[in-house]
Coordinates of C-alpha atoms in Angstrom, one line a residue:
X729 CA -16.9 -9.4 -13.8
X730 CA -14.1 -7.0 -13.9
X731 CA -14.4 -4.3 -11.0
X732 CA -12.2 -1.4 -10.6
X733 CA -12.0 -0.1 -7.3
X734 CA -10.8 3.3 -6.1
X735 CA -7.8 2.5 -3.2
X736 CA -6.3 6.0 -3.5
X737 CA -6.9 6.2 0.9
X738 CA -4.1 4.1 1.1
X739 CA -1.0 5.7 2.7
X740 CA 2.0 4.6 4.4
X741 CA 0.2 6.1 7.7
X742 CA -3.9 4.9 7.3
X743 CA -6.8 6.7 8.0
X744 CA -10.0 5.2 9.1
X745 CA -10.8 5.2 5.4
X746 CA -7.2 3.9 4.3
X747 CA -7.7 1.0 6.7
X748 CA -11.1 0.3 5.6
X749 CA -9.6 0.3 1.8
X750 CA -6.6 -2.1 2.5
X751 CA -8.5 -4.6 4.6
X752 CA -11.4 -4.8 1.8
X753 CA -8.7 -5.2 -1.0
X754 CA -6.9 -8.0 1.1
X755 CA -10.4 -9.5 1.9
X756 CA -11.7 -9.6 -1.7
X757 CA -8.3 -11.1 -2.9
X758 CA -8.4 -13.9 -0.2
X759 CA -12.0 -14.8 -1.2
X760 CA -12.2 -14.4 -5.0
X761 CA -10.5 -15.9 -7.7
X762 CA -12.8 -15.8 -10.4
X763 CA -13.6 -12.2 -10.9
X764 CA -10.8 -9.6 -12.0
X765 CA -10.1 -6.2 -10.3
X766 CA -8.1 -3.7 -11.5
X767 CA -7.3 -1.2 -8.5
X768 CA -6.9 2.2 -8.7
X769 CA -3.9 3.7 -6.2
X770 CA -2.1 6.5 -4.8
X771 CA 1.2 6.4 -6.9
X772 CA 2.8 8.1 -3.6
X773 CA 2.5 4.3 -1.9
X774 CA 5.4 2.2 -3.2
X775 CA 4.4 -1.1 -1.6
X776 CA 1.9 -3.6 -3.6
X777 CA -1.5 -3.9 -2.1
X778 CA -2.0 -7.6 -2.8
X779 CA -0.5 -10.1 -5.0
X780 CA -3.0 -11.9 -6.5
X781 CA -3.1 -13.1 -10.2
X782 CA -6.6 -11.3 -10.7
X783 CA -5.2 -8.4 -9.2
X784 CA -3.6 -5.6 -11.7
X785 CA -3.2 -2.0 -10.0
X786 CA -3.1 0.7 -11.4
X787 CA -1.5 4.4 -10.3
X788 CA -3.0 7.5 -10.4
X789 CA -2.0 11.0 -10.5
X790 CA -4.0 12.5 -8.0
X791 CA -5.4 12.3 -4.7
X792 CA -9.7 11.6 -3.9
X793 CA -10.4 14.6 -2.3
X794 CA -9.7 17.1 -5.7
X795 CA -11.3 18.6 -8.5
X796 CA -9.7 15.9 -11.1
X797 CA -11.2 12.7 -9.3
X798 CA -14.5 14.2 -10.7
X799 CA -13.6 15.6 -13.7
X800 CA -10.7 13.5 -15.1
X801 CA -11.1 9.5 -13.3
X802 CA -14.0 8.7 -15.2
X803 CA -11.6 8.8 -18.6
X804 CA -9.0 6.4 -16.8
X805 CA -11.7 3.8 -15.2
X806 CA -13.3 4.0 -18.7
X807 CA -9.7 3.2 -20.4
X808 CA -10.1 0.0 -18.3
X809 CA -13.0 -1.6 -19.4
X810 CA -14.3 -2.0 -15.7
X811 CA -18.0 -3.5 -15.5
X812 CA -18.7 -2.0 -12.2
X813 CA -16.3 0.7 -10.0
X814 CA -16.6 0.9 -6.3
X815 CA -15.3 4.3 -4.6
X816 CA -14.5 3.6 -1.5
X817 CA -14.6 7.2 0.1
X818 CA -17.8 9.3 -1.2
X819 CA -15.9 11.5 -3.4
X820 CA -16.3 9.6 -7.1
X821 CA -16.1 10.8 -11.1
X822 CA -19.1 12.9 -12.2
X823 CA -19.2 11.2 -15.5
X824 CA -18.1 7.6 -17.6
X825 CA -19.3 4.8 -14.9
X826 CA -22.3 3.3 -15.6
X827 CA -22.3 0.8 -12.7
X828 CA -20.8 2.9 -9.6
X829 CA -20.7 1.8 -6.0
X830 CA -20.1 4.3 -3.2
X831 CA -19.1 3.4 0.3
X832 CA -20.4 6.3 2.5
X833 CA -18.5 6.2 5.8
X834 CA -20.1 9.1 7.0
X835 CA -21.8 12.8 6.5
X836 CA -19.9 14.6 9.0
X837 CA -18.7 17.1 6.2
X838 CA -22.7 17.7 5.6
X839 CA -24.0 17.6 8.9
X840 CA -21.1 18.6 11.7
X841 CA -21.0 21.9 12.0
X842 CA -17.3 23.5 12.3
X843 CA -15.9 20.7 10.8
X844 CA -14.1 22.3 8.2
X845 CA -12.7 24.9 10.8
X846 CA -9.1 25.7 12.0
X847 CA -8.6 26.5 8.1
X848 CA -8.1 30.0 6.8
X849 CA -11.5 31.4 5.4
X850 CA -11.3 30.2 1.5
X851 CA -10.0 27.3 2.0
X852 CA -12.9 26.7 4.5
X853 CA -15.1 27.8 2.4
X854 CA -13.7 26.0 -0.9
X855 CA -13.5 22.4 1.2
X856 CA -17.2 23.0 2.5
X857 CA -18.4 24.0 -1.0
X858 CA -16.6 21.2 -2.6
X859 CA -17.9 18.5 -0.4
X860 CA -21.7 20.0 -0.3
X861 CA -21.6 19.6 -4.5
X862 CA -19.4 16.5 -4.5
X863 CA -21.5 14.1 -2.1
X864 CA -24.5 14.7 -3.6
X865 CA -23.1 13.6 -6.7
X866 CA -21.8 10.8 -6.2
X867 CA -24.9 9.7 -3.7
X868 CA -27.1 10.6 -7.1
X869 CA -25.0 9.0 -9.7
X870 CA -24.6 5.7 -8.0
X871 CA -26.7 2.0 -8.6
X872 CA -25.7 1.0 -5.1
X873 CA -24.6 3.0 -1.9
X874 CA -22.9 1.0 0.5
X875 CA -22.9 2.2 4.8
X876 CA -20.7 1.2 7.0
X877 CA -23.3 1.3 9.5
X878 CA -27.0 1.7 10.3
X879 CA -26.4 5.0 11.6
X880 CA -24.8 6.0 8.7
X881 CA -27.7 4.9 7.1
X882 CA -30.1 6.6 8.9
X883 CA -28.1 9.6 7.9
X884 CA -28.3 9.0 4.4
X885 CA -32.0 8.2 4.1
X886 CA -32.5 11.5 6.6
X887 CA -30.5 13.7 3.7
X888 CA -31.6 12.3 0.8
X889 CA -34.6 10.9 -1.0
X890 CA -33.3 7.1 -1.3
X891 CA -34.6 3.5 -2.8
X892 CA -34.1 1.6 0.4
X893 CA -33.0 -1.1 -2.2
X894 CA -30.1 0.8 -3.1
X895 CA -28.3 1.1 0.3
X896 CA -26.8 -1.6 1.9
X897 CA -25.0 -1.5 5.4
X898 CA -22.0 -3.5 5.8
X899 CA -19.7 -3.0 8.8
X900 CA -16.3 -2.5 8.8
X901 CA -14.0 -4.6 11.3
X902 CA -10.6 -4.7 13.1
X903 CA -7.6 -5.6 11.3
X904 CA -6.2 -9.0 12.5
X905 CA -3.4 -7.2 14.0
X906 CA -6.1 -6.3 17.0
X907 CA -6.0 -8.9 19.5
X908 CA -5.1 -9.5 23.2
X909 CA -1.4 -10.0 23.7
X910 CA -0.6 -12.6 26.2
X911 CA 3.2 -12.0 26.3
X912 CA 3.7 -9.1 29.1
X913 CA 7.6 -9.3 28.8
X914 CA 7.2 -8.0 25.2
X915 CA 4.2 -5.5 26.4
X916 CA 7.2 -4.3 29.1
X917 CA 9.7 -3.9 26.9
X918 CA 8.0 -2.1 24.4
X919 CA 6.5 0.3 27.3
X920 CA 10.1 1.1 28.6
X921 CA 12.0 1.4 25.2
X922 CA 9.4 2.5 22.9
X923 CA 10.3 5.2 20.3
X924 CA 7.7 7.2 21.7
X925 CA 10.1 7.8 24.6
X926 CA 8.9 5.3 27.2
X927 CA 4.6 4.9 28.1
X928 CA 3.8 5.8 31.8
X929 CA 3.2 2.6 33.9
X930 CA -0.3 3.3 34.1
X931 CA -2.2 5.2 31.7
X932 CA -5.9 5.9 29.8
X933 CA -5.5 6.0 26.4
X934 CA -7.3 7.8 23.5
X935 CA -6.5 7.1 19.8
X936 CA -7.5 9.4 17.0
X937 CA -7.7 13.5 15.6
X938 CA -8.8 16.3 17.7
X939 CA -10.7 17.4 15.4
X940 CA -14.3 19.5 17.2
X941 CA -16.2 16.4 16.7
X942 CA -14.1 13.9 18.6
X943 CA -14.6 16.3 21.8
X944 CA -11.3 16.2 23.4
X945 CA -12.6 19.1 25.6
X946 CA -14.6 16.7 27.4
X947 CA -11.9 13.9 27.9
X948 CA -9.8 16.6 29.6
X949 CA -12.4 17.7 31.8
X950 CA -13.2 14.3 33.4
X951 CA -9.4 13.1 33.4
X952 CA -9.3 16.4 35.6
X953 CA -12.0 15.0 37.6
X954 CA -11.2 11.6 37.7
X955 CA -7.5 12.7 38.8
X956 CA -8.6 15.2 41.6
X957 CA -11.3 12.3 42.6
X958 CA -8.9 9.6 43.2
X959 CA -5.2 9.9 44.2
X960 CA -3.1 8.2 41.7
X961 CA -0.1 8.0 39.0
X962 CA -2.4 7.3 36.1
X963 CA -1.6 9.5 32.8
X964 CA -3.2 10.0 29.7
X965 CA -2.2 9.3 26.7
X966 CA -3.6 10.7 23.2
X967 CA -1.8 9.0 20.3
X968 CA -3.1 10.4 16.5
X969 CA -1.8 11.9 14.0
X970 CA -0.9 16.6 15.2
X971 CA -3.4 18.2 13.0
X972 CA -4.8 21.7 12.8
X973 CA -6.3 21.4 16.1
X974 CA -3.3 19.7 18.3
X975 CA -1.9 22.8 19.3
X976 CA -5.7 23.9 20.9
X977 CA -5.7 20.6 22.6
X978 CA -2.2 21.4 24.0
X979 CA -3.1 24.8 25.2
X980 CA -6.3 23.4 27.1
X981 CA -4.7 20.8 28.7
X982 CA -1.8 23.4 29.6
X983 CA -4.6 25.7 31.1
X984 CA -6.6 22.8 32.8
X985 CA -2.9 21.8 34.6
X986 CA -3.0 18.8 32.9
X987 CA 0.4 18.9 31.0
X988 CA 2.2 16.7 33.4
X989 CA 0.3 13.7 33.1
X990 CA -0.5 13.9 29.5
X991 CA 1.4 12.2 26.6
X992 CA 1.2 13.5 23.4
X993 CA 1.8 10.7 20.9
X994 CA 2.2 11.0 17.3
X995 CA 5.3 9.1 15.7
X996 CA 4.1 5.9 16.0
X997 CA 3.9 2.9 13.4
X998 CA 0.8 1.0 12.2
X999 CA 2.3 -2.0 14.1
X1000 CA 2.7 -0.9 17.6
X1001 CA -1.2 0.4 18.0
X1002 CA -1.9 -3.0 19.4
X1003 CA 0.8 -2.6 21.5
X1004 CA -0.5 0.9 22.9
X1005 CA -4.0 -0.5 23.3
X1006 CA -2.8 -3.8 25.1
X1007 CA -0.3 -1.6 27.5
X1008 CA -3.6 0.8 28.1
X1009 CA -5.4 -0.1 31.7
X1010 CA -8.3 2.1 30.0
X1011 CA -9.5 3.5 26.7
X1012 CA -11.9 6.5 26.2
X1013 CA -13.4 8.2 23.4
X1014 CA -16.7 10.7 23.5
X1015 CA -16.4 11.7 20.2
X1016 CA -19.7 13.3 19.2
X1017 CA -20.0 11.8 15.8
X1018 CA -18.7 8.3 14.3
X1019 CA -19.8 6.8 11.0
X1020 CA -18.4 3.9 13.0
X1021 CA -15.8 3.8 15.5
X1022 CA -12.7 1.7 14.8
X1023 CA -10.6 2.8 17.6
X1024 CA -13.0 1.8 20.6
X1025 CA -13.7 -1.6 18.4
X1026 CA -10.1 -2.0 17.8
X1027 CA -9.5 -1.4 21.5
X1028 CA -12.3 -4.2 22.9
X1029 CA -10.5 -6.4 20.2
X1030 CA -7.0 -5.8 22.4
X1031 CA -9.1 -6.6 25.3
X1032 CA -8.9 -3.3 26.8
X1033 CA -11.5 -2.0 28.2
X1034 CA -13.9 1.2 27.0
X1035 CA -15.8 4.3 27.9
X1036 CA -17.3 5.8 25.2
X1037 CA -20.0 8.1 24.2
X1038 CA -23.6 6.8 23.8
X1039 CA -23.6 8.5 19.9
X1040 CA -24.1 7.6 16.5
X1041 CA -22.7 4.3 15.6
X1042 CA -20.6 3.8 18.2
X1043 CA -23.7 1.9 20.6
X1044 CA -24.2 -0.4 17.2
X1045 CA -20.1 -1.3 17.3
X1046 CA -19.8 -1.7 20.9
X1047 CA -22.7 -3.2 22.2
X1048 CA -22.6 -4.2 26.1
X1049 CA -19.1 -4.2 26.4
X1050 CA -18.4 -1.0 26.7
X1051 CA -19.7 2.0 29.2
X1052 CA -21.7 4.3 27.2
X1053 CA -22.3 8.1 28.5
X1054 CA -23.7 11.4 27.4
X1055 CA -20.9 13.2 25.2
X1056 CA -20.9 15.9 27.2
X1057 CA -21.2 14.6 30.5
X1058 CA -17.1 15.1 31.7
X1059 CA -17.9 14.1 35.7
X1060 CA -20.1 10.5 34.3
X1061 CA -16.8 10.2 32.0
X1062 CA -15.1 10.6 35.1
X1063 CA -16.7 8.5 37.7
X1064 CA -16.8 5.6 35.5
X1065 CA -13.2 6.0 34.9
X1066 CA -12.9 5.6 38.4
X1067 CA -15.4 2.9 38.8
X1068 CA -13.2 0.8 36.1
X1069 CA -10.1 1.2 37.5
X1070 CA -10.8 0.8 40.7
X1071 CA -12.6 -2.6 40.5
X1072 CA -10.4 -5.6 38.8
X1073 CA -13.6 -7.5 38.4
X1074 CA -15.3 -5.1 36.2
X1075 CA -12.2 -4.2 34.6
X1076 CA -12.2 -8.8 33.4
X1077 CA -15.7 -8.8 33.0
X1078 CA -15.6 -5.5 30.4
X1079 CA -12.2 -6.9 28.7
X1080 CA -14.3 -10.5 27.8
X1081 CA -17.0 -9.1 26.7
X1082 CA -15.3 -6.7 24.2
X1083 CA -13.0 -9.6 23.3
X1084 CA -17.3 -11.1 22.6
X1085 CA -18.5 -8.9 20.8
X1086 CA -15.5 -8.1 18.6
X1087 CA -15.9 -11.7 16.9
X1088 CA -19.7 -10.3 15.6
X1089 CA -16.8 -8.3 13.3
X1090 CA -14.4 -9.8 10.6
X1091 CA -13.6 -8.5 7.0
X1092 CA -13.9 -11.8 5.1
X1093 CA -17.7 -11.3 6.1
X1094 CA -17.1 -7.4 5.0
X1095 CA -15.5 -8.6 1.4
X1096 CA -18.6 -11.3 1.2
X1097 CA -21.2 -8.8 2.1
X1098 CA -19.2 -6.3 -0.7
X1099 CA -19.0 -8.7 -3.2
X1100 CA -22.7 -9.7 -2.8
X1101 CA -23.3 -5.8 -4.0
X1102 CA -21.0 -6.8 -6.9
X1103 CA -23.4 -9.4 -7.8
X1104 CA -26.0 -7.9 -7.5
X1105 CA -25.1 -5.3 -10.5
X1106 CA -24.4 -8.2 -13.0

């Protein structure tokens, strides 16, 4: 076969979905030899994706999330002869593949509401509108829908009228890079001469937007809690990416009298996440809505242990390992923050069983599980 696949999520500085791209690509490369791919990229990322004689990439133009993926990509995977194109974020050409394959990572855009907020009105209005016709679409036009978990499944079958032959949920995993790091001489170093200006000594950690969904509001309530329940030096630490919502985030915290023990993150490199999540005595995340979760499964991978909310997919990633709570219960939030770092045996028991149940996770089983849906198209 000859399979073009749409990598245009891959950035110097990944997203959930540019992580999910890269690792796939790297996978697929490591187990397949016989089939050709021909991969379509951001022509703003200088670096190869993989070297691999049955490899060929291919720039392009434009980003995924415009009017010309639908309108103009078709032409261009069409120039190249491709059997069967994957999109690997749900936004895909409205006309010219005949064998398309869609990777829904989630609906948020469909379901959440507010998520499009924090935007002036028409361009609101313009990204809702886009994404309402543009899903659809692409849900409609392809053989084979890929999600990256059962909840995002669920979702799918709950908003459209689908096969059940034609979805197929593969999970994502960590990248490799995730993994407990032994060395605490390097873990030191890095904490006192970081570029982020030196960690604290002791700090929770939360990695990701603060965008509505992820509910930030509710990790600053029960680190409110938690620090006026228990006497201590312990910080928090929120490491993403400022978007539209950072300065809110900052202003809450500021009116909560949080500001001194809060670390706002954001220059980091790809490489030193393990580093923050090893360092971390603690990581928490109540988002709302996840189509799966990597931070809190990149975190168990590091060892570290997890609070998270009992939502979505993020039960399905975490399993037993982790303490699951109502979203937007801030004092549970903050008595088991307590409870874990008050009690080293719970703290070993939680960082062994996410180390566990991290190994149910790997992307040579994603790129088999993908290729499978390859197959199953010839």
């Amino acid at each position: 076969m000859r399979i073009g696949i749409d990598a245009r999520a891959i950035y110097r500085n990944l997203d959930g979905i540019g992580r999910y791209s890269l690792n796939l690509i790297k996978a697929l490369a490591k187990i397949d030899r016989k089939n050709e791919y021909v991969i379509f990229r951001n022509r703003l990322f200088n670096e190869t994706i993989v070297n691999s004689p049955n490899f060929r990439e291919v720039r392009i133009g434009f980003p995924s999330l415009s009017l010309r993926t639908g309108f103009f990509l078709g032409h261009l995977v069409k120039k190249e002869n491709v059997d069967i194109f994957h999109s690997l974020f749900f936004i895909a050409p409205l006309w010219g593949i005949d064998n398309l394959v869609v990777t829904v990572h989630d609906l948020m855009a469909l379901n959440f509401p507010g998520f499009f907020s924090g935007r002036n009105f028409l361009a609101s209005k313009y990204a809702y509108l886009f994404h309402k016709y543009m899903i659809p679409r692409a849900v409609s036009l392809s053989k084979k829908l890929i999600a990256v978990s059962n909840n995002t499944r669920v979702d799918l079958e709950r908003s459209f009228d689908l096969d059940a032959y034609r979805v197929s949920v593969i999970h994502e995993a960590a990248d490799p890079i995730f993994q407990k790091i032994e060395d605490t001489e390097t873990l030191e170093t890095y904490r006192r001469k970081s570029a982020l200006g030196g960690l604290p000594e002791n700090f929770i950690l939360y990695v990701g937007n603060t965008k509505p969904y992820k509910n930030i509001l509710t990790l600053l309530k029960a680190f409110k809690l938690f620090k006026a329940a228990l006497d201590t030096d312990y910080s928090l630490v929120i490491a993403g990416k400022k978007d539209r919502f950072h300065q809110t985030t900052f202003q809450t915290a500021k009116e909560l009298g949080l500001l001194p023990h809060i670390k706002f993150v954001d220059n980091f490199m790809e490489k030193e996440l393990p580093l923050l999540y090893n360092l971390a005595k603690l990581f928490v995340f109540p988002s709302y809505y996840e189509g799966f979760g990597l931070p809190p499964l990149e975190a168990i991978s590091c060892g570290t242990p997890v609070i998270a909310s009992n939502r979505a997919s993020l039960p399905e990633v975490l399993g037993e390992s982790a303490i699951l709570i109502e979203p937007d219960d801030a004092e549970g939030f903050a008595k088991a923050m307590k409870d874990v770092l008050t009690d080293e045996d719970l703290r070993k028991q939680m960082s062994q069983k996410g180390i566990k149940q991290s190994k149910k996770f790997s992307w040579e089983k994603t790129a088999k599980e993908t290729l499978n849906v390859y197959e199953e198209l010839q």
